PDB file of C-alpha atoms in Angstrom:
ATOM      1  CA  MET S   1      -5.315 -16.418  17.595  1.00  0.00           C
ATOM      2  CA  THR S   2      -4.085 -13.029  16.434  1.00  0.00           C
ATOM      3  CA  GLU S   3      -1.085 -11.953  14.374  1.00  0.00           C
ATOM      4  CA  THR S   4       0.911  -8.740  14.735  1.00  0.00           C
ATOM      5  CA  HIS S   5       2.269  -7.038  11.637  1.00  0.00           C
ATOM      6  CA  PRO S   6       5.700  -8.515  10.838  1.00  0.00           C
ATOM      7  CA  PHE S   7       7.267  -5.513   9.074  1.00  0.00           C
ATOM      8  CA  PRO S   8       8.076  -2.028  10.332  1.00  0.00           C
ATOM      9  CA  PRO S   9       6.580   0.835   8.336  1.00  0.00           C
ATOM     10  CA  TYR S  10       8.749   1.910   5.406  1.00  0.00           C
ATOM     11  CA  LEU S  11       8.867   5.696   5.581  1.00  0.00           C
ATOM     12  CA  PRO S  12      11.350   7.533   3.336  1.00  0.00           C
ATOM     13  CA  GLU S  13      11.990  11.057   4.606  1.00  0.00           C
ATOM     14  CA  ASN S  14      10.854  12.503   1.267  1.00  0.00           C
ATOM     15  CA  ALA S  15       7.663  10.412   1.077  1.00  0.00           C
ATOM     16  CA  ARG S  16       4.874  11.992  -0.957  1.00  0.00           C
ATOM     17  CA  VAL S  17       2.453   9.078  -0.892  1.00  0.00           C
ATOM     18  CA  LEU S  18       1.720   6.414   1.724  1.00  0.00           C
ATOM     19  CA  ILE S  19       0.412   3.207   0.126  1.00  0.00           C
ATOM     20  CA  MET S  20      -1.494   0.937   2.481  1.00  0.00           C
ATOM     21  CA  GLY S  21      -2.713  -2.590   2.008  1.00  0.00           C
ATOM     22  CA  THR S  22      -4.430  -4.711   4.642  1.00  0.00           C
ATOM     23  CA  PHE S  23      -1.921  -7.249   6.024  1.00  0.00           C
ATOM     24  CA  PRO S  24       0.796  -9.537   4.602  1.00  0.00           C
ATOM     25  CA  PRO S  25       0.018 -13.136   3.688  1.00  0.00           C
ATOM     26  CA  GLN S  26       1.281 -15.977   5.843  1.00  0.00           C
ATOM     27  CA  PRO S  27       5.098 -16.380   5.825  1.00  0.00           C
ATOM     28  CA  HIS S  28       5.078 -19.549   3.727  1.00  0.00           C
ATOM     29  CA  ARG S  29       3.858 -17.373   0.827  1.00  0.00           C
ATOM     30  CA  TRP S  30       6.707 -14.878   1.081  1.00  0.00           C
ATOM     31  CA  ALA S  31       9.400 -14.511  -1.575  1.00  0.00           C
ATOM     32  CA  MET S  32      11.072 -11.804   0.553  1.00  0.00           C
ATOM     33  CA  GLU S  33      10.677 -10.218   3.981  1.00  0.00           C
ATOM     34  CA  PHE S  34       9.051  -6.991   2.859  1.00  0.00           C
ATOM     35  CA  TYR S  35       5.745  -5.578   1.711  1.00  0.00           C
ATOM     36  CA  TYR S  36       3.818  -7.404  -1.036  1.00  0.00           C
ATOM     37  CA  PRO S  37       6.097 -10.452  -0.611  1.00  0.00           C
ATOM     38  CA  ASN S  38       4.001 -12.950  -2.550  1.00  0.00           C
ATOM     39  CA  ARG S  39       5.568 -13.515  -5.979  1.00  0.00           C
ATOM     40  CA  THR S  40       2.098 -13.828  -7.520  1.00  0.00           C
ATOM     41  CA  ASN S  41       1.054 -10.406  -6.245  1.00  0.00           C
ATOM     42  CA  ASP S  42       1.389  -7.776  -8.963  1.00  0.00           C
ATOM     43  CA  PHE S  43       2.282  -4.753  -6.816  1.00  0.00           C
ATOM     44  CA  TRP S  44       5.987  -4.727  -7.715  1.00  0.00           C
ATOM     45  CA  ARG S  45       5.187  -5.484 -11.352  1.00  0.00           C
ATOM     46  CA  ILE S  46       2.957  -2.396 -11.438  1.00  0.00           C
ATOM     47  CA  ILE S  47       5.738  -0.303  -9.881  1.00  0.00           C
ATOM     48  CA  GLY S  48       8.232  -1.706 -12.387  1.00  0.00           C
ATOM     49  CA  LEU S  49       5.922  -0.974 -15.292  1.00  0.00           C
ATOM     50  CA  LEU S  50       5.141   2.598 -14.253  1.00  0.00           C
ATOM     51  CA  ILE S  51       8.613   3.688 -13.215  1.00  0.00           C
ATOM     52  CA  TYR S  52      10.911   1.587 -15.414  1.00  0.00           C
ATOM     53  CA  GLY S  53       8.638   0.609 -18.296  1.00  0.00           C
ATOM     54  CA  ASP S  54       9.154  -3.101 -17.525  1.00  0.00           C
ATOM     55  CA  LYS S  55       6.819  -5.109 -15.310  1.00  0.00           C
ATOM     56  CA  ASP S  56       9.623  -7.569 -14.472  1.00  0.00           C
ATOM     57  CA  TYR S  57      12.253  -4.941 -13.660  1.00  0.00           C
ATOM     58  CA  LEU S  58      12.064  -5.543  -9.904  1.00  0.00           C
ATOM     59  CA  TYR S  59      11.785  -9.341 -10.168  1.00  0.00           C
ATOM     60  CA  ASP S  60      14.727 -11.736 -10.300  1.00  0.00           C
ATOM     61  CA  PRO S  61      13.701 -14.905 -12.161  1.00  0.00           C
ATOM     62  CA  ALA S  62      16.941 -16.655 -11.176  1.00  0.00           C
ATOM     63  CA  THR S  63      16.008 -16.558  -7.490  1.00  0.00           C
ATOM     64  CA  ARG S  64      12.244 -16.423  -8.092  1.00  0.00           C
ATOM     65  CA  SER S  65      12.154 -13.439  -5.797  1.00  0.00           C
ATOM     66  CA  PHE S  66      12.121  -9.666  -5.924  1.00  0.00           C
ATOM     67  CA  ASN S  67      15.196  -7.450  -5.937  1.00  0.00           C
ATOM     68  CA  LEU S  68      14.771  -5.947  -2.471  1.00  0.00           C
ATOM     69  CA  PRO S  69      17.786  -3.565  -2.582  1.00  0.00           C
ATOM     70  CA  LEU S  70      16.483  -2.113  -5.864  1.00  0.00           C
ATOM     71  CA  ILE S  71      12.960  -1.909  -4.434  1.00  0.00           C
ATOM     72  CA  ARG S  72      14.194   0.085  -1.429  1.00  0.00           C
ATOM     73  CA  GLU S  73      16.250   2.340  -3.695  1.00  0.00           C
ATOM     74  CA  THR S  74      13.180   2.965  -5.867  1.00  0.00           C
ATOM     75  CA  LEU S  75      10.943   3.769  -2.912  1.00  0.00           C
ATOM     76  CA  ASP S  76      13.538   6.156  -1.501  1.00  0.00           C
ATOM     77  CA  ARG S  77      14.145   7.914  -4.808  1.00  0.00           C
ATOM     78  CA  TYR S  78      10.469   8.413  -5.662  1.00  0.00           C
ATOM     79  CA  GLY S  79       9.177   9.103  -2.162  1.00  0.00           C
ATOM     80  CA  ILE S  80       6.859   6.121  -1.733  1.00  0.00           C
ATOM     81  CA  ALA S  81       6.070   5.004   1.837  1.00  0.00           C
ATOM     82  CA  LEU S  82       4.483   1.661   2.701  1.00  0.00           C
ATOM     83  CA  HIS S  83       2.557   0.168   5.577  1.00  0.00           C
ATOM     84  CA  ASP S  84      -0.694  -1.725   6.087  1.00  0.00           C
ATOM     85  CA  THR S  85      -3.969  -0.832   7.744  1.00  0.00           C
ATOM     86  CA  GLY S  86      -3.941  -3.766  10.165  1.00  0.00           C
ATOM     87  CA  ARG S  87      -1.503  -3.729  13.076  1.00  0.00           C
ATOM     88  CA  GLU S  88      -3.077  -6.807  14.686  1.00  0.00           C
ATOM     89  CA  VAL S  89      -5.407  -9.169  12.835  1.00  0.00           C
ATOM     90  CA  ARG S  90      -7.184 -12.479  13.115  1.00  0.00           C
ATOM     91  CA  ARG S  91      -7.472 -14.831  10.140  1.00  0.00           C
ATOM     92  CA  LEU S  92     -10.954 -16.338  10.142  1.00  0.00           C
ATOM     93  CA  LYS S  93      -9.809 -18.894   7.569  1.00  0.00           C
ATOM     94  CA  ASP S  94      -6.332 -20.214   6.886  1.00  0.00           C
ATOM     95  CA  ASN S  95      -5.661 -17.986   3.869  1.00  0.00           C
ATOM     96  CA  ALA S  96      -4.666 -14.464   2.809  1.00  0.00           C
ATOM     97  CA  SER S  97      -8.124 -13.306   1.718  1.00  0.00           C
ATOM     98  CA  ASP S  98      -9.216  -9.898   3.013  1.00  0.00           C
ATOM     99  CA  LYS S  99     -12.750 -11.262   3.115  1.00  0.00           C
ATOM    100  CA  PHE S 100     -11.779 -13.529   6.002  1.00  0.00           C
ATOM    101  CA  LEU S 101      -9.441 -11.109   7.774  1.00  0.00           C
ATOM    102  CA  GLU S 102     -10.588  -9.398  10.972  1.00  0.00           C
ATOM    103  CA  ILE S 103      -8.792  -6.161  11.870  1.00  0.00           C
ATOM    104  CA  VAL S 104      -8.338  -6.381  15.643  1.00  0.00           C
ATOM    105  CA  THR S 105      -6.140  -3.270  15.991  1.00  0.00           C
ATOM    106  CA  PRO S 106      -5.760  -0.787  13.138  1.00  0.00           C
ATOM    107  CA  VAL S 107      -2.545   1.017  12.349  1.00  0.00           C
ATOM    108  CA  PRO S 108      -1.866   4.308  14.216  1.00  0.00           C
ATOM    109  CA  LEU S 109      -2.273   6.249  10.998  1.00  0.00           C
ATOM    110  CA  PHE S 110      -1.556   9.749  12.257  1.00  0.00           C
ATOM    111  CA  ASP S 111       1.558   8.638  14.143  1.00  0.00           C
ATOM    112  CA  LEU S 112       2.857   7.341  10.796  1.00  0.00           C
ATOM    113  CA  LEU S 113       2.020  10.540   8.959  1.00  0.00           C
ATOM    114  CA  ALA S 114       3.742  12.609  11.643  1.00  0.00           C
ATOM    115  CA  GLN S 115       7.006  10.893  10.637  1.00  0.00           C
ATOM    116  CA  ILE S 116       6.655  11.877   6.968  1.00  0.00           C
ATOM    117  CA  PRO S 117       5.570  15.540   7.032  1.00  0.00           C
ATOM    118  CA  SER S 118       5.814  15.983   3.252  1.00  0.00           C
ATOM    119  CA  CYS S 119       3.207  13.267   2.687  1.00  0.00           C
ATOM    120  CA  HIS S 120      -0.384  14.403   2.246  1.00  0.00           C
ATOM    121  CA  THR S 121      -1.550  11.534   0.021  1.00  0.00           C
ATOM    122  CA  ILE S 122      -2.745   8.120   1.220  1.00  0.00           C
ATOM    123  CA  ALA S 123      -3.614   5.316  -1.188  1.00  0.00           C
ATOM    124  CA  THR S 124      -5.278   2.045  -0.207  1.00  0.00           C
ATOM    125  CA  THR S 125      -4.915  -1.162  -2.176  1.00  0.00           C
ATOM    126  CA  GLY S 126      -8.280  -2.817  -1.903  1.00  0.00           C
ATOM    127  CA  GLU S 127     -11.745  -2.505  -0.413  1.00  0.00           C
ATOM    128  CA  LYS S 128     -11.017  -3.554   3.177  1.00  0.00           C
ATOM    129  CA  ALA S 129      -8.023  -1.226   3.485  1.00  0.00           C
ATOM    130  CA  ALA S 130     -10.160   1.601   2.095  1.00  0.00           C
ATOM    131  CA  GLY S 131     -12.779   0.921   4.752  1.00  0.00           C
ATOM    132  CA  VAL S 132     -10.251   0.987   7.585  1.00  0.00           C
ATOM    133  CA  ILE S 133      -8.783   4.317   6.439  1.00  0.00           C
ATOM    134  CA  ALA S 134     -12.259   5.777   5.995  1.00  0.00           C
ATOM    135  CA  THR S 135     -13.074   4.865   9.597  1.00  0.00           C
ATOM    136  CA  LEU S 136      -9.811   6.318  10.919  1.00  0.00           C
ATOM    137  CA  THR S 137     -10.198   9.562   8.990  1.00  0.00           C
ATOM    138  CA  GLY S 138     -13.951  10.038   9.307  1.00  0.00           C
ATOM    139  CA  THR S 139     -14.392  10.059   5.534  1.00  0.00           C
ATOM    140  CA  GLU S 140     -16.368   8.003   3.038  1.00  0.00           C
ATOM    141  CA  PRO S 141     -14.425   5.414   1.025  1.00  0.00           C
ATOM    142  CA  PRO S 142     -13.913   6.800  -2.481  1.00  0.00           C
ATOM    143  CA  ARG S 143     -14.853   4.881  -5.583  1.00  0.00           C
ATOM    144  CA  MET S 144     -12.189   2.795  -7.278  1.00  0.00           C
ATOM    145  CA  GLY S 145      -9.563   5.066  -8.803  1.00  0.00           C
ATOM    146  CA  ASP S 146     -11.022   8.139  -7.168  1.00  0.00           C
ATOM    147  CA  HIS S 147     -10.067  10.166  -4.108  1.00  0.00           C
ATOM    148  CA  THR S 148     -11.557  12.210  -1.304  1.00  0.00           C
ATOM    149  CA  LEU S 149     -10.178  14.918   0.974  1.00  0.00           C
ATOM    150  CA  MET S 150      -9.967  14.767   4.736  1.00  0.00           C
ATOM    151  CA  THR S 151     -10.311  18.436   5.628  1.00  0.00           C
ATOM    152  CA  THR S 152     -11.385  18.212   9.278  1.00  0.00           C
ATOM    153  CA  TRP S 153     -10.464  15.954  12.162  1.00  0.00           C
ATOM    154  CA  PRO S 154     -12.913  13.266  13.295  1.00  0.00           C
ATOM    155  CA  ILE S 155     -14.516  13.941  16.685  1.00  0.00           C
ATOM    156  CA  GLY S 156     -12.030  13.195  19.451  1.00  0.00           C
ATOM    157  CA  GLU S 157      -9.068  12.871  17.060  1.00  0.00           C
ATOM    158  CA  THR S 158      -6.205  15.242  16.307  1.00  0.00           C
ATOM    159  CA  HIS S 159      -2.443  15.153  15.952  1.00  0.00           C
ATOM    160  CA  PRO S 160      -0.198  18.202  16.436  1.00  0.00           C
ATOM    161  CA  ASP S 161       2.343  17.038  13.845  1.00  0.00           C
ATOM    162  CA  VAL S 162      -0.066  16.270  11.002  1.00  0.00           C
ATOM    163  CA  SER S 163      -1.526  18.997   8.834  1.00  0.00           C
ATOM    164  CA  LEU S 164      -4.691  18.800   6.772  1.00  0.00           C
ATOM    165  CA  PRO S 165      -6.009  18.282   4.161  1.00  0.00           C
ATOM    166  CA  LEU S 166      -5.140  14.668   3.404  1.00  0.00           C
ATOM    167  CA  ASP S 167      -5.858  13.291  -0.070  1.00  0.00           C
ATOM    168  CA  ILE S 168      -7.168   9.718   0.233  1.00  0.00           C
ATOM    169  CA  TRP S 169      -7.218   7.463  -2.841  1.00  0.00           C
ATOM    170  CA  ARG S 170      -8.663   4.012  -3.416  1.00  0.00           C
ATOM    171  CA  MET S 171      -6.712   1.743  -5.756  1.00  0.00           C
ATOM    172  CA  PRO S 172      -7.551  -1.752  -6.987  1.00  0.00           C
ATOM    173  CA  SER S 173      -6.108  -4.699  -5.132  1.00  0.00           C
ATOM    174  CA  THR S 174      -2.858  -5.950  -6.657  1.00  0.00           C
ATOM    175  CA  SER S 175      -3.718  -9.541  -5.770  1.00  0.00           C
ATOM    176  CA  ARG S 176      -4.332 -11.734  -8.792  1.00  0.00           C
ATOM    177  CA  ALA S 177      -7.518 -12.843  -7.082  1.00  0.00           C
ATOM    178  CA  TYR S 178      -8.893  -9.427  -8.051  1.00  0.00           C
ATOM    179  CA  PRO S 179     -10.218  -9.897 -11.607  1.00  0.00           C
ATOM    180  CA  LEU S 180      -8.523  -7.071 -13.511  1.00  0.00           C
ATOM    181  CA  ALA S 181      -5.582  -7.256 -15.900  1.00  0.00           C
ATOM    182  CA  LEU S 182      -2.236  -5.961 -14.634  1.00  0.00           C
ATOM    183  CA  GLU S 183      -2.132  -3.258 -17.299  1.00  0.00           C
ATOM    184  CA  LYS S 184      -5.598  -2.024 -16.291  1.00  0.00           C
ATOM    185  CA  LYS S 185      -4.585  -1.912 -12.637  1.00  0.00           C
ATOM    186  CA  ALA S 186      -1.446   0.000 -13.617  1.00  0.00           C
ATOM    187  CA  GLU S 187      -3.608   2.677 -15.263  1.00  0.00           C
ATOM    188  CA  TYR S 188      -5.263   3.383 -11.920  1.00  0.00           C
ATOM    189  CA  TYR S 189      -1.906   3.613 -10.163  1.00  0.00           C
ATOM    190  CA  ALA S 190      -0.533   5.837 -12.921  1.00  0.00           C
ATOM    191  CA  THR S 191      -3.291   8.370 -12.215  1.00  0.00           C
ATOM    192  CA  LEU S 192      -2.378   8.353  -8.519  1.00  0.00           C
ATOM    193  CA  PHE S 193       1.358   8.674  -9.205  1.00  0.00           C
ATOM    194  CA  ARG S 194       0.855  11.563 -11.613  1.00  0.00           C
ATOM    195  CA  HIS S 195      -1.341  13.352  -9.112  1.00  0.00           C
ATOM    196  CA  ALA S 196       1.281  12.876  -6.372  1.00  0.00           C
ATOM    197  CA  GLY S 197       4.126  14.004  -8.671  1.00  0.00           C
ATOM    198  CA  ILE S 198       5.879  10.634  -8.677  1.00  0.00           C
ATOM    199  CA  ILE S 199       5.735  10.203 -12.434  1.00  0.00           C
ATOM    200  CA  PRO S 200       5.350  13.079 -14.923  1.00  0.00           C
ATOM    201  CA  GLU S 201       2.105  14.110 -16.495  1.00  0.00           C
ATOM    202  CA  ARG S 202       1.593  12.861 -20.034  1.00  0.00           C
TER     203      ARG S 202
END
């Protein structure tokens, strides 16, 4: 049994970075109908910490959910686009683990990028997502916290509305199953955001 991605891509017109995970967890784990919906995932805490100086800035403890209007406003203001690398997947076990997630159909990456022409930076959140993007772009997955350039098109691939080079980063997973403190993960994302011009250099 396969699942199709439940959310449309979030693509602000001014997007400078496209952040891509693998696939959302099952709906019973959602605290909102948007990307990184699991309240135990630290993605929005990292964004809150880096942009607002408060890891809980985008979380509403009264509703035990995230502040989706403020999240959308933040993404729009800072030019952060979101989608995942799996368009259609199969869960090999009844959980959200990437280890047991089969990518049946990957995202049409270059169709996404054609809609955000100012974006030349892609960042993946985790090992499996990094592998999917490496396959789609004909590059090698970078090391954690590092990046590589796509300077030529893979054989048989091109898109008239996407210009090269593309800067492809690999970030740590924001799942708490990944054994790294939130503050340490945020340091990786801070490097990416500074490089993309989302937050100022020190």
